[in-house]
Amino acid sequence: MVKVLLWVVVILAVILVMRVIAAQKLRQNQQNRTSQHNRSQPSKGKAEPMVRCEHCGVHLPRSQALMSDGHTWCSLDHAKHGPRK
Ligand SMILES: [Zn+2]
């Protein structure tokens, strides 16, 4: 009888330890996910500076604009025309 009780206690202890380990793993996964989420957010929301074509006044991302002599243009054609008077 004492042996059976001992086995029950051992099995309960093993179950308890497994549940604690599983809960810790779950918490670590959630922490990893939230930290990755926080890291990915700033790059996602990073806005490219906008510039204005000096001929037609259209706004476009800096990487797509043509630049010459400190002026910005939306196209080569507008760069040839120059600023609108
Ligand atoms: Zn333009």
mmCIF file of N, CA and C and ligand atoms in Angstrom:
data_model
loop_
_atom_site.group_PDB
_atom_site.id
_atom_site.type_symbol
_atom_site.label_atom_id
_atom_site.label_comp_id
_atom_site.label_asym_id
_atom_site.label_seq_id
_atom_site.Cartn_x
_atom_site.Cartn_y
_atom_site.Cartn_z
ATOM 1 N N MET A 1 0.827 -1.208 0.000
ATOM 2 C CA MET A 1 0.000 0.000 0.000
ATOM 3 C C MET A 1 0.861 1.258 0.000
ATOM 4 N N VAL A 2 1.891 1.238 0.808
ATOM 5 C CA VAL A 2 2.813 2.373 0.883
ATOM 6 C C VAL A 2 3.500 2.581 -0.470
ATOM 7 N N LYS A 3 3.836 1.470 -1.150
ATOM 8 C CA LYS A 3 4.488 1.547 -2.462
ATOM 9 C C LYS A 3 3.582 2.226 -3.485
ATOM 10 N N VAL A 4 2.304 1.888 -3.461
ATOM 11 C CA VAL A 4 1.333 2.485 -4.400
ATOM 12 C C VAL A 4 1.243 3.991 -4.149
ATOM 13 N N LEU A 5 1.152 4.376 -2.898
ATOM 14 C CA LEU A 5 1.087 5.808 -2.544
ATOM 15 C C LEU A 5 2.344 6.534 -3.018
ATOM 16 N N LEU A 6 3.489 5.891 -2.848
ATOM 17 C CA LEU A 6 4.761 6.478 -3.286
ATOM 18 C C LEU A 6 4.764 6.715 -4.786
ATOM 19 N N TRP A 7 4.264 5.741 -5.565
ATOM 20 C CA TRP A 7 4.183 5.863 -7.022
ATOM 21 C C TRP A 7 3.248 7.001 -7.432
ATOM 22 N N VAL A 8 2.117 7.093 -6.727
ATOM 23 C CA VAL A 8 1.169 8.172 -7.020
ATOM 24 C C VAL A 8 1.843 9.533 -6.797
ATOM 25 N N VAL A 9 2.554 9.665 -5.702
ATOM 26 C CA VAL A 9 3.250 10.922 -5.388
ATOM 27 C C VAL A 9 4.302 11.225 -6.466
ATOM 28 N N VAL A 10 5.073 10.195 -6.888
ATOM 29 C CA VAL A 10 6.114 10.381 -7.910
ATOM 30 C C VAL A 10 5.481 10.827 -9.233
ATOM 31 N N ILE A 11 4.401 10.168 -9.626
ATOM 32 C CA ILE A 11 3.729 10.510 -10.897
ATOM 33 C C ILE A 11 3.177 11.940 -10.838
ATOM 34 N N LEU A 12 2.563 12.296 -9.722
ATOM 35 C CA LEU A 12 2.037 13.652 -9.561
ATOM 36 C C LEU A 12 3.174 14.687 -9.632
ATOM 37 N N ALA A 13 4.309 14.368 -9.025
ATOM 38 C CA ALA A 13 5.461 15.276 -9.043
ATOM 39 C C ALA A 13 5.967 15.470 -10.475
ATOM 40 N N VAL A 14 6.033 14.364 -11.249
ATOM 41 C CA VAL A 14 6.492 14.435 -12.644
ATOM 42 C C VAL A 14 5.535 15.299 -13.463
ATOM 43 N N ILE A 15 4.227 15.089 -13.287
ATOM 44 C CA ILE A 15 3.223 15.877 -14.020
ATOM 45 C C ILE A 15 3.369 17.367 -13.679
ATOM 46 N N LEU A 16 3.556 17.651 -12.395
ATOM 47 C CA LEU A 16 3.703 19.041 -11.941
ATOM 48 C C LEU A 16 4.931 19.706 -12.583
ATOM 49 N N VAL A 17 6.061 18.988 -12.593
ATOM 50 C CA VAL A 17 7.303 19.517 -13.185
ATOM 51 C C VAL A 17 7.115 19.764 -14.686
ATOM 52 N N MET A 18 6.467 18.813 -15.383
ATOM 53 C CA MET A 18 6.233 18.973 -16.827
ATOM 54 C C MET A 18 5.347 20.184 -17.114
ATOM 55 N N ARG A 19 4.350 20.405 -16.282
ATOM 56 C CA ARG A 19 3.463 21.557 -16.492
ATOM 57 C C ARG A 19 4.204 22.877 -16.276
ATOM 58 N N VAL A 20 5.079 22.900 -15.271
ATOM 59 C CA VAL A 20 5.863 24.123 -15.002
ATOM 60 C C VAL A 20 6.792 24.414 -16.179
ATOM 61 N N ILE A 21 7.453 23.360 -16.700
ATOM 62 C CA ILE A 21 8.364 23.540 -17.843
ATOM 63 C C ILE A 21 7.589 24.017 -19.076
ATOM 64 N N ALA A 22 6.428 23.435 -19.327
ATOM 65 C CA ALA A 22 5.604 23.831 -20.475
ATOM 66 C C ALA A 22 5.163 25.286 -20.351
ATOM 67 N N ALA A 23 4.802 25.707 -19.142
ATOM 68 C CA ALA A 23 4.368 27.089 -18.924
ATOM 69 C C ALA A 23 5.529 28.056 -19.160
ATOM 70 N N GLN A 24 6.736 27.666 -18.730
ATOM 71 C CA GLN A 24 7.922 28.516 -18.941
ATOM 72 C C GLN A 24 8.225 28.656 -20.432
ATOM 73 N N LYS A 25 8.138 27.533 -21.178
ATOM 74 C CA LYS A 25 8.395 27.577 -22.626
ATOM 75 C C LYS A 25 7.393 28.478 -23.337
ATOM 76 N N LEU A 26 6.129 28.363 -22.938
ATOM 77 C CA LEU A 26 5.071 29.181 -23.530
ATOM 78 C C LEU A 26 5.347 30.661 -23.290
ATOM 79 N N ARG A 27 5.771 30.978 -22.057
ATOM 80 C CA ARG A 27 6.055 32.375 -21.713
ATOM 81 C C ARG A 27 7.243 32.896 -22.525
ATOM 82 N N GLN A 28 8.290 32.042 -22.689
ATOM 83 C CA GLN A 28 9.470 32.452 -23.477
ATOM 84 C C GLN A 28 9.091 32.713 -24.929
ATOM 85 N N ASN A 29 8.237 31.827 -25.493
ATOM 86 C CA ASN A 29 7.792 32.011 -26.882
ATOM 87 C C ASN A 29 7.029 33.319 -27.046
ATOM 88 N N GLN A 30 6.171 33.613 -26.083
ATOM 89 C CA GLN A 30 5.393 34.851 -26.164
ATOM 90 C C GLN A 30 6.314 36.061 -26.069
ATOM 91 N N GLN A 31 7.333 35.979 -25.190
ATOM 92 C CA GLN A 31 8.282 37.098 -25.058
ATOM 93 C C GLN A 31 9.069 37.294 -26.339
ATOM 94 N N ASN A 32 9.508 36.175 -26.952
ATOM 95 C CA ASN A 32 10.248 36.264 -28.214
ATOM 96 C C ASN A 32 9.394 36.902 -29.300
ATOM 97 N N ARG A 33 8.127 36.489 -29.353
ATOM 98 C CA ARG A 33 7.238 37.010 -30.379
ATOM 99 C C ARG A 33 7.018 38.519 -30.204
ATOM 100 N N THR A 34 6.810 38.954 -28.952
ATOM 101 C CA THR A 34 6.562 40.380 -28.717
ATOM 102 C C THR A 34 7.813 41.204 -28.986
ATOM 103 N N SER A 35 9.013 40.669 -28.645
ATOM 104 C CA SER A 35 10.240 41.431 -28.890
ATOM 105 C C SER A 35 10.526 41.518 -30.389
ATOM 106 N N GLN A 36 10.227 40.439 -31.132
ATOM 107 C CA GLN A 36 10.405 40.482 -32.588
ATOM 108 C C GLN A 36 9.437 41.470 -33.212
ATOM 109 N N HIS A 37 8.216 41.472 -32.663
ATOM 110 C CA HIS A 37 7.195 42.397 -33.166
ATOM 111 C C HIS A 37 7.654 43.840 -32.958
ATOM 112 N N ASN A 38 8.195 44.127 -31.769
ATOM 113 C CA ASN A 38 8.663 45.482 -31.474
ATOM 114 C C ASN A 38 9.833 45.862 -32.379
ATOM 115 N N ARG A 39 10.701 44.877 -32.692
ATOM 116 C CA ARG A 39 11.865 45.178 -33.523
ATOM 117 C C ARG A 39 11.456 45.450 -34.967
ATOM 118 N N SER A 40 10.454 44.701 -35.462
ATOM 119 C CA SER A 40 10.074 44.840 -36.865
ATOM 120 C C SER A 40 9.226 46.089 -37.108
ATOM 121 N N GLN A 41 8.595 46.611 -36.083
ATOM 122 C CA GLN A 41 7.682 47.733 -36.286
ATOM 123 C C GLN A 41 8.352 49.028 -36.776
ATOM 124 N N PRO A 42 9.479 49.468 -36.207
ATOM 125 C CA PRO A 42 10.016 50.752 -36.665
ATOM 126 C C PRO A 42 10.418 50.750 -38.134
ATOM 127 N N SER A 43 11.008 49.634 -38.613
ATOM 128 C CA SER A 43 11.432 49.581 -40.007
ATOM 129 C C SER A 43 10.229 49.577 -40.944
ATOM 130 N N LYS A 44 9.139 48.975 -40.472
ATOM 131 C CA LYS A 44 7.935 48.893 -41.287
ATOM 132 C C LYS A 44 7.314 50.281 -41.465
ATOM 133 N N GLY A 45 7.315 51.073 -40.384
ATOM 134 C CA GLY A 45 6.675 52.380 -40.428
ATOM 135 C C GLY A 45 7.604 53.487 -40.894
ATOM 136 N N LYS A 46 8.811 53.107 -41.334
ATOM 137 C CA LYS A 46 9.788 54.104 -41.754
ATOM 138 C C LYS A 46 9.322 54.777 -43.049
ATOM 139 N N ALA A 47 9.120 56.066 -43.012
ATOM 140 C CA ALA A 47 8.616 56.782 -44.178
ATOM 141 C C ALA A 47 9.771 57.419 -44.934
ATOM 142 N N GLU A 48 9.701 57.315 -46.238
ATOM 143 C CA GLU A 48 10.722 57.936 -47.082
ATOM 144 C C GLU A 48 10.406 59.425 -47.229
ATOM 145 N N PRO A 49 11.409 60.302 -47.182
ATOM 146 C CA PRO A 49 11.114 61.732 -47.334
ATOM 147 C C PRO A 49 10.556 62.037 -48.718
ATOM 148 N N MET A 50 9.581 62.918 -48.751
ATOM 149 C CA MET A 50 8.941 63.291 -50.008
ATOM 150 C C MET A 50 9.547 64.596 -50.508
ATOM 151 N N VAL A 51 9.701 64.686 -51.816
ATOM 152 C CA VAL A 51 10.206 65.913 -52.441
ATOM 153 C C VAL A 51 9.186 66.375 -53.477
ATOM 154 N N ARG A 52 9.293 67.632 -53.897
ATOM 155 C CA ARG A 52 8.310 68.234 -54.793
ATOM 156 C C ARG A 52 8.983 68.587 -56.114
ATOM 157 N N CYS A 53 8.346 68.232 -57.203
ATOM 158 C CA CYS A 53 8.843 68.605 -58.525
ATOM 159 C C CYS A 53 8.691 70.115 -58.666
ATOM 160 N N GLU A 54 9.739 70.783 -59.081
ATOM 161 C CA GLU A 54 9.706 72.251 -59.163
ATOM 162 C C GLU A 54 9.010 72.743 -60.430
ATOM 163 N N HIS A 55 8.689 71.820 -61.318
ATOM 164 C CA HIS A 55 7.943 72.225 -62.517
ATOM 165 C C HIS A 55 6.436 72.056 -62.325
ATOM 166 N N CYS A 56 6.014 70.831 -61.983
ATOM 167 C CA CYS A 56 4.576 70.571 -61.893
ATOM 168 C C CYS A 56 4.069 70.530 -60.455
ATOM 169 N N GLY A 57 4.971 70.487 -59.488
ATOM 170 C CA GLY A 57 4.568 70.529 -58.079
ATOM 171 C C GLY A 57 4.111 69.198 -57.524
ATOM 172 N N VAL A 58 4.298 68.118 -58.252
ATOM 173 C CA VAL A 58 3.884 66.806 -57.768
ATOM 174 C C VAL A 58 4.865 66.322 -56.692
ATOM 175 N N HIS A 59 4.328 65.651 -55.664
ATOM 176 C CA HIS A 59 5.166 65.113 -54.591
ATOM 177 C C HIS A 59 5.494 63.661 -54.881
ATOM 178 N N LEU A 60 6.749 63.290 -54.711
ATOM 179 C CA LEU A 60 7.169 61.915 -54.970
ATOM 180 C C LEU A 60 8.282 61.522 -54.004
ATOM 181 N N PRO A 61 8.484 60.205 -53.768
ATOM 182 C CA PRO A 61 9.567 59.768 -52.870
ATOM 183 C C PRO A 61 10.927 60.223 -53.386
ATOM 184 N N ARG A 62 11.796 60.549 -52.435
ATOM 185 C CA ARG A 62 13.128 61.066 -52.780
ATOM 186 C C ARG A 62 13.901 60.131 -53.713
ATOM 187 N N SER A 63 13.751 58.801 -53.504
ATOM 188 C CA SER A 63 14.502 57.831 -54.313
ATOM 189 C C SER A 63 14.051 57.823 -55.774
ATOM 190 N N GLN A 64 12.811 58.282 -56.035
ATOM 191 C CA GLN A 64 12.292 58.277 -57.406
ATOM 192 C C GLN A 64 12.478 59.631 -58.091
ATOM 193 N N ALA A 65 12.935 60.627 -57.362
ATOM 194 C CA ALA A 65 13.053 61.973 -57.925
ATOM 195 C C ALA A 65 14.402 62.164 -58.608
ATOM 196 N N LEU A 66 14.417 63.039 -59.608
ATOM 197 C CA LEU A 66 15.667 63.434 -60.260
ATOM 198 C C LEU A 66 16.171 64.695 -59.568
ATOM 199 N N MET A 67 17.476 64.750 -59.299
ATOM 200 C CA MET A 67 18.023 65.913 -58.619
ATOM 201 C C MET A 67 19.174 66.481 -59.423
ATOM 202 N N SER A 68 19.117 67.817 -59.626
ATOM 203 C CA SER A 68 20.235 68.487 -60.285
ATOM 204 C C SER A 68 20.315 69.920 -59.777
ATOM 205 N N ASP A 69 21.500 70.345 -59.439
ATOM 206 C CA ASP A 69 21.772 71.705 -58.943
ATOM 207 C C ASP A 69 20.852 72.093 -57.781
ATOM 208 N N GLY A 70 20.540 71.147 -56.916
ATOM 209 C CA GLY A 70 19.699 71.439 -55.759
ATOM 210 C C GLY A 70 18.219 71.522 -56.082
ATOM 211 N N HIS A 71 17.836 71.220 -57.327
ATOM 212 C CA HIS A 71 16.420 71.204 -57.712
ATOM 213 C C HIS A 71 15.953 69.764 -57.805
ATOM 214 N N THR A 72 14.675 69.554 -57.570
ATOM 215 C CA THR A 72 14.109 68.199 -57.677
ATOM 216 C C THR A 72 13.043 68.192 -58.754
ATOM 217 N N TRP A 73 13.011 67.091 -59.513
ATOM 218 C CA TRP A 73 12.095 66.947 -60.647
ATOM 219 C C TRP A 73 11.472 65.568 -60.618
ATOM 220 N N CYS A 74 10.274 65.472 -61.197
ATOM 221 C CA CYS A 74 9.606 64.170 -61.252
ATOM 222 C C CYS A 74 10.069 63.383 -62.468
ATOM 223 N N SER A 75 10.541 64.074 -63.498
ATOM 224 C CA SER A 75 10.970 63.386 -64.718
ATOM 225 C C SER A 75 12.056 64.207 -65.410
ATOM 226 N N LEU A 76 12.730 63.562 -66.356
ATOM 227 C CA LEU A 76 13.790 64.231 -67.119
ATOM 228 C C LEU A 76 13.211 65.378 -67.949
ATOM 229 N N ASP A 77 11.997 65.176 -68.433
ATOM 230 C CA ASP A 77 11.315 66.188 -69.237
ATOM 231 C C ASP A 77 11.111 67.475 -68.436
ATOM 232 N N HIS A 78 10.662 67.341 -67.192
ATOM 233 C CA HIS A 78 10.439 68.518 -66.352
ATOM 234 C C HIS A 78 11.760 69.171 -65.926
ATOM 235 N N ALA A 79 12.812 68.381 -65.831
ATOM 236 C CA ALA A 79 14.136 68.931 -65.519
ATOM 237 C C ALA A 79 14.622 69.822 -66.668
ATOM 238 N N LYS A 80 14.292 69.404 -67.915
ATOM 239 C CA LYS A 80 14.668 70.199 -69.087
ATOM 240 C C LYS A 80 13.880 71.508 -69.138
ATOM 241 N N HIS A 81 12.587 71.422 -68.771
ATOM 242 C CA HIS A 81 11.719 72.608 -68.796
ATOM 243 C C HIS A 81 12.123 73.622 -67.724
ATOM 244 N N GLY A 82 12.639 73.139 -66.596
ATOM 245 C CA GLY A 82 13.020 74.044 -65.506
ATOM 246 C C GLY A 82 11.825 74.421 -64.658
ATOM 247 N N PRO A 83 12.066 75.254 -63.611
ATOM 248 C CA PRO A 83 10.963 75.634 -62.724
ATOM 249 C C PRO A 83 9.907 76.434 -63.452
ATOM 250 N N ARG A 84 8.649 76.188 -63.135
ATOM 251 C CA ARG A 84 7.551 76.909 -63.765
ATOM 252 C C ARG A 84 7.443 78.308 -63.159
ATOM 253 N N LYS A 85 7.271 79.310 -64.041
ATOM 254 C CA LYS A 85 7.193 80.699 -63.573
ATOM 255 C C LYS A 85 5.753 81.114 -63.272
HETATM 256 ZN ZN ZN B 1 7.066 67.370 -62.656
#
